[in-house]
mmCIF file of C-alpha atoms in Angstrom:
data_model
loop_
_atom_site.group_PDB
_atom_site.id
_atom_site.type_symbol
_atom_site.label_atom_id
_atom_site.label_comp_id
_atom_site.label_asym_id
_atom_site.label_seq_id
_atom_site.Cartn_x
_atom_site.Cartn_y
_atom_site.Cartn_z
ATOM 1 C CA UNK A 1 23.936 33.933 -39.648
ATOM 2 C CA UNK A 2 26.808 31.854 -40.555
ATOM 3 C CA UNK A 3 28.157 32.707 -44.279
ATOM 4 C CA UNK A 4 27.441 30.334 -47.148
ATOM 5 C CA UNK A 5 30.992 29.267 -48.566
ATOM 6 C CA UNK A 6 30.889 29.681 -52.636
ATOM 7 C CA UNK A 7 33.500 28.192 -54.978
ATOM 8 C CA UNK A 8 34.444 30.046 -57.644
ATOM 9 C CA UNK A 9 36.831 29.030 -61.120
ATOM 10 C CA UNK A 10 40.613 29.817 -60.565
ATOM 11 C CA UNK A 11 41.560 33.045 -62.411
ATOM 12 C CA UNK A 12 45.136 33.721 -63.287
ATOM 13 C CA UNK A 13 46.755 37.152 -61.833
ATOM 14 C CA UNK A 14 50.146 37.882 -60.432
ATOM 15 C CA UNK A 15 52.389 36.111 -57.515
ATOM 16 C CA UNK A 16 52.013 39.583 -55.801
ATOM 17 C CA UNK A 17 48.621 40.332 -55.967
ATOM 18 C CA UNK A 18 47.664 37.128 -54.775
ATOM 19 C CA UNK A 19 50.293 37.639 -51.485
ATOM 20 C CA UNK A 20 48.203 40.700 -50.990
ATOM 21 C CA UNK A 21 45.082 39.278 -50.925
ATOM 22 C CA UNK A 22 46.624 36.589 -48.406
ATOM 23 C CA UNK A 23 47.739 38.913 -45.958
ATOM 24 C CA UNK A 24 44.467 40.926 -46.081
ATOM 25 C CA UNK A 25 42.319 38.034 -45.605
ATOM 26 C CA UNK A 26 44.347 36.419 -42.624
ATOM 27 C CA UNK A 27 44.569 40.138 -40.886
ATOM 28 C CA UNK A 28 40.712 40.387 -41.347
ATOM 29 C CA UNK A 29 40.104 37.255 -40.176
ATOM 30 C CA UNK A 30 42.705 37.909 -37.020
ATOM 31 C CA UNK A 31 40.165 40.914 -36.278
ATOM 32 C CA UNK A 32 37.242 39.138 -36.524
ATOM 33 C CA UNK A 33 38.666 37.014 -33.709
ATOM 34 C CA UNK A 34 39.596 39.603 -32.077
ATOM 35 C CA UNK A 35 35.579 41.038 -31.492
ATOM 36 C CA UNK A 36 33.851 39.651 -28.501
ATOM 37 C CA UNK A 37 30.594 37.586 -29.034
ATOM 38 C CA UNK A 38 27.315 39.115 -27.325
ATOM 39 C CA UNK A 39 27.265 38.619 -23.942
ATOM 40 C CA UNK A 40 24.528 35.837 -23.291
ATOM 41 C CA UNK A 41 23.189 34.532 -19.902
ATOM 42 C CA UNK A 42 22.937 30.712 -19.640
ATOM 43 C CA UNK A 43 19.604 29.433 -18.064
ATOM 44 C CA UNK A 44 19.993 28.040 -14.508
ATOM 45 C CA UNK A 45 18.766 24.288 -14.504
ATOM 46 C CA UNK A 46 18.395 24.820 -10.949
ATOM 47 C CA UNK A 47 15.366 27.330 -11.276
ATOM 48 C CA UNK A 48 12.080 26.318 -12.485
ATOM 49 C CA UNK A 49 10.314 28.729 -15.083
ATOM 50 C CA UNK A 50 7.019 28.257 -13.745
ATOM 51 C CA UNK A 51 5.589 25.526 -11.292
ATOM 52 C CA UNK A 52 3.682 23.508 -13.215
ATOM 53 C CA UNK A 53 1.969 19.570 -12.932
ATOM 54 C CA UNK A 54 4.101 17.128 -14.561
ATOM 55 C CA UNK A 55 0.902 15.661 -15.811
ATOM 56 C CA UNK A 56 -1.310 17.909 -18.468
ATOM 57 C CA UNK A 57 -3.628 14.995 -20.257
ATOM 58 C CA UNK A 58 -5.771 13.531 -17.460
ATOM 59 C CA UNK A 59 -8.706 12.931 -17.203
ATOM 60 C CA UNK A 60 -11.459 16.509 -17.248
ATOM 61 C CA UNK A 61 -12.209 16.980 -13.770
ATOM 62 C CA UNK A 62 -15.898 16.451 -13.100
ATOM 63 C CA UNK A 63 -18.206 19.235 -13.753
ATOM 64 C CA UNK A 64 -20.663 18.345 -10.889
ATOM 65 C CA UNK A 65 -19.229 17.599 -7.031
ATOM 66 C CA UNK A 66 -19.835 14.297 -5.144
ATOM 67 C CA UNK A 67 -21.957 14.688 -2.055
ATOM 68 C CA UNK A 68 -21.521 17.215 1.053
ATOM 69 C CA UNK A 69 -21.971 14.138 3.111
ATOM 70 C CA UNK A 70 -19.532 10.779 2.451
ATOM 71 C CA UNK A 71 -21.228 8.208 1.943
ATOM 72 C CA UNK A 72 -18.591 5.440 4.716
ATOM 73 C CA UNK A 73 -17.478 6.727 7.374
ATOM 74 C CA UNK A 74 -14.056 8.943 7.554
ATOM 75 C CA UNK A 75 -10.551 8.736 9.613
ATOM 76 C CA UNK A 76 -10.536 12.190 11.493
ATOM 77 C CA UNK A 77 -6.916 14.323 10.193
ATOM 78 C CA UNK A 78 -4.373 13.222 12.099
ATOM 79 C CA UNK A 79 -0.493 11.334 12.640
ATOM 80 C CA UNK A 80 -0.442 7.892 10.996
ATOM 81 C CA UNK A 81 2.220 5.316 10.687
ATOM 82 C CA UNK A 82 3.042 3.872 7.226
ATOM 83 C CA UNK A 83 1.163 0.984 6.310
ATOM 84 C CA UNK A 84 -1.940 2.715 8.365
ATOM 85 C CA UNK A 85 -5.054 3.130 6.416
ATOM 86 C CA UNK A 86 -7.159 6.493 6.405
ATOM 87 C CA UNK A 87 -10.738 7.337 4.648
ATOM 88 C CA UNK A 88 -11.011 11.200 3.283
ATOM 89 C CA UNK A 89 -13.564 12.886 1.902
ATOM 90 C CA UNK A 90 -12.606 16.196 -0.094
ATOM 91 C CA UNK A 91 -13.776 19.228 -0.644
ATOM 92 C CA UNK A 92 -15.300 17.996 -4.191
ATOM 93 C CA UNK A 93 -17.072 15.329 -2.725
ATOM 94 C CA UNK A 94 -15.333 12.528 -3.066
ATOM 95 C CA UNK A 95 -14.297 10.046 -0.954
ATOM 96 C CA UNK A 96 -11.126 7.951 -1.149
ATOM 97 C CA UNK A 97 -9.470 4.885 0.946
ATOM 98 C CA UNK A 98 -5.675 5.631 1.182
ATOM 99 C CA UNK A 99 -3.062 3.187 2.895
ATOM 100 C CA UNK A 100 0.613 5.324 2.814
ATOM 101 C CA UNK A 101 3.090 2.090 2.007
ATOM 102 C CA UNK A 102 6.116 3.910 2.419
ATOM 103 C CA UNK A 103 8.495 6.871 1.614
ATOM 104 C CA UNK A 104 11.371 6.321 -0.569
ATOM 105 C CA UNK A 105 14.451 9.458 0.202
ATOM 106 C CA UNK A 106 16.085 10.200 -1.874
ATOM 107 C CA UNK A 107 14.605 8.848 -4.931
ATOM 108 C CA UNK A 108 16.811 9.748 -7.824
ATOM 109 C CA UNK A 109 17.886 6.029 -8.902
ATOM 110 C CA UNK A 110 13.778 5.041 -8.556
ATOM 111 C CA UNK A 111 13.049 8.150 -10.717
ATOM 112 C CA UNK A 112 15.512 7.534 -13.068
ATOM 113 C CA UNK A 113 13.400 4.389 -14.405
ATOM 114 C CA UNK A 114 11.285 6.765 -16.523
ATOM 115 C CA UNK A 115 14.569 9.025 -17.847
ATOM 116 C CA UNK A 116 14.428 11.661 -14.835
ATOM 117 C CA UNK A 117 17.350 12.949 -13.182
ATOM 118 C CA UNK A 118 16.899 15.927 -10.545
ATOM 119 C CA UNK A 119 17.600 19.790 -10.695
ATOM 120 C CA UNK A 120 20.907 21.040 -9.202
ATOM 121 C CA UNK A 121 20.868 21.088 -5.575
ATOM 122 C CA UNK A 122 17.365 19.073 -5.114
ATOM 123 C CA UNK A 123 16.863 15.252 -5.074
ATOM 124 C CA UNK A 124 13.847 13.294 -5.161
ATOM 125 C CA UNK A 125 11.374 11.846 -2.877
ATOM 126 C CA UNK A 126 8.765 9.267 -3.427
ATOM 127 C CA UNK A 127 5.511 7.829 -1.712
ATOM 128 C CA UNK A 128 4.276 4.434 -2.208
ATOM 129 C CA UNK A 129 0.735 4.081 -2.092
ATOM 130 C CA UNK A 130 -2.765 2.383 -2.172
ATOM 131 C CA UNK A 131 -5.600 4.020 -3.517
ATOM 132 C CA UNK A 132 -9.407 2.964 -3.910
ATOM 133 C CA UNK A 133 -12.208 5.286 -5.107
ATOM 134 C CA UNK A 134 -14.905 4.502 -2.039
ATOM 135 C CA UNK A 135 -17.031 6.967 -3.385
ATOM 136 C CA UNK A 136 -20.107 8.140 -5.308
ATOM 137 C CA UNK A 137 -18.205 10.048 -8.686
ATOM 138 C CA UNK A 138 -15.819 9.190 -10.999
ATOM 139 C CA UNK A 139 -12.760 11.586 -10.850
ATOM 140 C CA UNK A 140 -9.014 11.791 -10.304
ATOM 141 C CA UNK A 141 -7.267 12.109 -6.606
ATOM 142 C CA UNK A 142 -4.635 14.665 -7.796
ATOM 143 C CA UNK A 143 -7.802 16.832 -9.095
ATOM 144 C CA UNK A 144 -9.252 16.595 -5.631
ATOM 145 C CA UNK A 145 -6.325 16.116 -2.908
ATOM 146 C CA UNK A 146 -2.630 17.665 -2.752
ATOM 147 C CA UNK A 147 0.139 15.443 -1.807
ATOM 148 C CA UNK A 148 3.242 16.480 -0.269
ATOM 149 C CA UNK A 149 6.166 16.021 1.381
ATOM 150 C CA UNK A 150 6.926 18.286 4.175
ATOM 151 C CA UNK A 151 11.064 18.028 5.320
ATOM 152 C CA UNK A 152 11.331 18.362 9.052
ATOM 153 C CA UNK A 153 11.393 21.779 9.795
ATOM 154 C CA UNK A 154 10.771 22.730 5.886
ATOM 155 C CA UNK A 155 8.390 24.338 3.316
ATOM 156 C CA UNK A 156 5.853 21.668 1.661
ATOM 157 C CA UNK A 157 6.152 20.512 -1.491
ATOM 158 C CA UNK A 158 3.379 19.214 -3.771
ATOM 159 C CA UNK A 159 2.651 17.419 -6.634
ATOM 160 C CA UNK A 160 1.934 20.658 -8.548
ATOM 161 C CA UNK A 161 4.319 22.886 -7.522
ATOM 162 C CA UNK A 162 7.320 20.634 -6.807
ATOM 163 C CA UNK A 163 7.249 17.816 -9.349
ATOM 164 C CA UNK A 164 9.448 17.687 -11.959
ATOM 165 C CA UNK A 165 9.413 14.169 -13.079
ATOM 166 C CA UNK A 166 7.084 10.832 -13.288
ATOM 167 C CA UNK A 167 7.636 8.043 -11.166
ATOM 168 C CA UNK A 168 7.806 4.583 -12.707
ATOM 169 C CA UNK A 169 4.093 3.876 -11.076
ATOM 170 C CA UNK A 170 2.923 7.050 -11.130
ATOM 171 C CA UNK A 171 -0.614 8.477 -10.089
ATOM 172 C CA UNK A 172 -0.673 10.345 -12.548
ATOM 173 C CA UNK A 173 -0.726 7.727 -14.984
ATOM 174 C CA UNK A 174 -4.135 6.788 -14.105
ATOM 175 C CA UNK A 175 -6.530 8.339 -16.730
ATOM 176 C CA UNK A 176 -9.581 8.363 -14.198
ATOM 177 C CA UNK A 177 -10.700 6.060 -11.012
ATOM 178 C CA UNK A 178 -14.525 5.049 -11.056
ATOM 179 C CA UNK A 179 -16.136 4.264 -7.630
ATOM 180 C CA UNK A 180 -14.473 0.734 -6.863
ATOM 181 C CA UNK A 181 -11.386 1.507 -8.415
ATOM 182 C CA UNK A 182 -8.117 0.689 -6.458
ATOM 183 C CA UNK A 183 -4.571 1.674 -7.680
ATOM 184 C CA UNK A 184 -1.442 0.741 -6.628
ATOM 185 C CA UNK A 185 0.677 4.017 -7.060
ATOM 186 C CA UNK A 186 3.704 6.280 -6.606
ATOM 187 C CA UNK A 187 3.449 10.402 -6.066
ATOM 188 C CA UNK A 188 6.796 11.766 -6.333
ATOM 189 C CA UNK A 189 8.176 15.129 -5.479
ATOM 190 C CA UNK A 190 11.585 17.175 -5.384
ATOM 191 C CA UNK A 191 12.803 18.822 -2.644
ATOM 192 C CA UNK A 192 16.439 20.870 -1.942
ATOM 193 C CA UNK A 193 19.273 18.037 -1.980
ATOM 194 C CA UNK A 194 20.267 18.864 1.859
ATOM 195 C CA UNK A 195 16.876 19.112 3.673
ATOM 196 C CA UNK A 196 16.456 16.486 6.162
ATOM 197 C CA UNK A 197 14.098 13.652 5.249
ATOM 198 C CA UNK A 198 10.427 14.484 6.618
ATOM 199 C CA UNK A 199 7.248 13.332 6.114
ATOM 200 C CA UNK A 200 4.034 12.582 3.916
ATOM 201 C CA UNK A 201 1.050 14.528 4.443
ATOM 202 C CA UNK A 202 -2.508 14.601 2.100
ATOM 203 C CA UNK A 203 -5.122 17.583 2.426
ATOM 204 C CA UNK A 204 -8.687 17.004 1.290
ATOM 205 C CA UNK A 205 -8.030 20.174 -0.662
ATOM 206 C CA UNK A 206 -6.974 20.427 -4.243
ATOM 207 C CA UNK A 207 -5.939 24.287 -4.100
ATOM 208 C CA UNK A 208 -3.488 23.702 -1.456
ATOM 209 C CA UNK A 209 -2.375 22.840 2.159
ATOM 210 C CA UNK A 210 -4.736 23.046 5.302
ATOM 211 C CA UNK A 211 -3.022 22.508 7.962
ATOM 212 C CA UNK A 212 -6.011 22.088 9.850
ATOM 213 C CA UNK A 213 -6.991 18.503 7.903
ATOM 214 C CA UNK A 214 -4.276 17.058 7.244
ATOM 215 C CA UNK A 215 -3.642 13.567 7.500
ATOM 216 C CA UNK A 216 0.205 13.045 8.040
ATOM 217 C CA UNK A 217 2.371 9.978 7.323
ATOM 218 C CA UNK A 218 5.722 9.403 9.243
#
C-alpha cells in the first residue's frame, strides 16, 4: 500500500544534523530500489478462461419441446451452396427455415463495428444468414442448434465455445422468434489467425456437433 505523504511545520536544528538525515534518507531510498518487486505472471490475452456464450440475457429456453414430428417437410443433412435454403427440425422440436447468405473470412474489420477486436493469434469469421421460425413453439435457434465454422482440415468452432465477440447483426440479439418470425442475422465465431478458410455447418443439436446431421455450407 502506497504511503500517505504528511507535511509537517519546519523545526530549526543544526546544518549537520540535517546533512545526516539527507544522506540517510537518499541511501534508504537507494535500497529500496535496490529490492525486486514480486514476481507476477501477466494473463495471456490469447487464452480464454473459460468458454463461455457471448450472449447471457436471452430469452428462457422453453420448458416444454415442440413436436417429435415437424410439422413441413425437412431438407435431409447434407452439402449446400450459399444462398441454398434448408428446413431442420431439432432435437427440441422445433423447426426452422435457414438460407446460409454467405461467409465473411476474416471478419475482424466487420466485428469491429460493435468494439471487438480478436485474441492474439485468432481472427474472426462470420455467417450471413436468414432465419424464419416454421414451427409450432416459440424459442431461440442458438438454444436449439449449434453453429460453426469448421476450417478445412480443422477442429469446429461454435457459437458457445468459440465466440468472443457480437457481430453488428447478431443472432443473438434476437430476444425470442415466435412461429412466423424471420430474421435477418449474423453468427460469428473465432478461429486461430492461420487456419485456412473452411466452411459453415448447423447441427439440429444444441449440446454439440453430430456429424451424422449436419447440414454444411461451402
Amino acid at each position: 500500500m502506497r504511503s500517505r505523504l504528511v507535511t509537517r511545520p519546519a523545526r530549526r536544528g543544526s546544518a549537520r544534523a540535517g546533512a545526516a538525515l539527507v544522506a540517510g534518507a537518499t541511501v534508504a531510498l537507494a535500497l529500496a530500489a535496490c529490492i525486486a518487486a514480486p514476481a507476477s505472471v501477466p494473463e495471456d490475452p490469447a487464452i480464454p478462461a473459460s468458454a463461455s456464450p457471448v450472449f447471457t440475457d436471452l430469452s428462457p429456453a422453453p420448458t416444454t419441446n415442440g413436436p417429435t414430428e415437424p410439422p413441413v417437410p425437412t431438407t435431409a443433412p447434407g452439402e449446400f451452396s450459399y444462398g441454398d435454403t434448408v428446413v431442420v427440425h431439432t432435437d427440441r422440436g422445433s423447426t426452422w427455415e435457414i438460407t446460409a447468405l454467405r461467409s465473411i473470412d476474416p471478419a475482424d474489420s466487420l466485428a469491429a463495428q460493435s468494439g471487438a477486436s480478436p485474441r492474439a493469434g485468432e481472427r474472426f469469421v462470420v455467417l450471413e444468414l436468414e432465419i424464419e421460425n416454421v414451427g409450432v413453439v416459440t424459442t431461440h435457434p442458438m438454444f436449439d442448434m449449434t453453429f460453426a465454422y469448421q476450417p478445412d482440415g480443422g477442429p469446429f468452432s461454435d457459437q458457445n465455445s468459440a465466440s468472443t465477440a457480437a457481430a453488428p447483426d447478431d443472432l443473438g440479439y434476437v430476444w425470442e422468434m415466435q412461429p412466423g418470425d424471420r430474421e435477418t442475422a449474423q453468427v460469428i465465431v473465432a478461429v486461430r489467425e492461420d487456419d485456412p478458410t473452411g466452411s459453415w455447418v448447423v447441427s439440429p443439436s444444441a449440446s454439440g456437433i453430430d456429424g451424422a446431421t449436419l447440414y454444411r455450407w461451402r
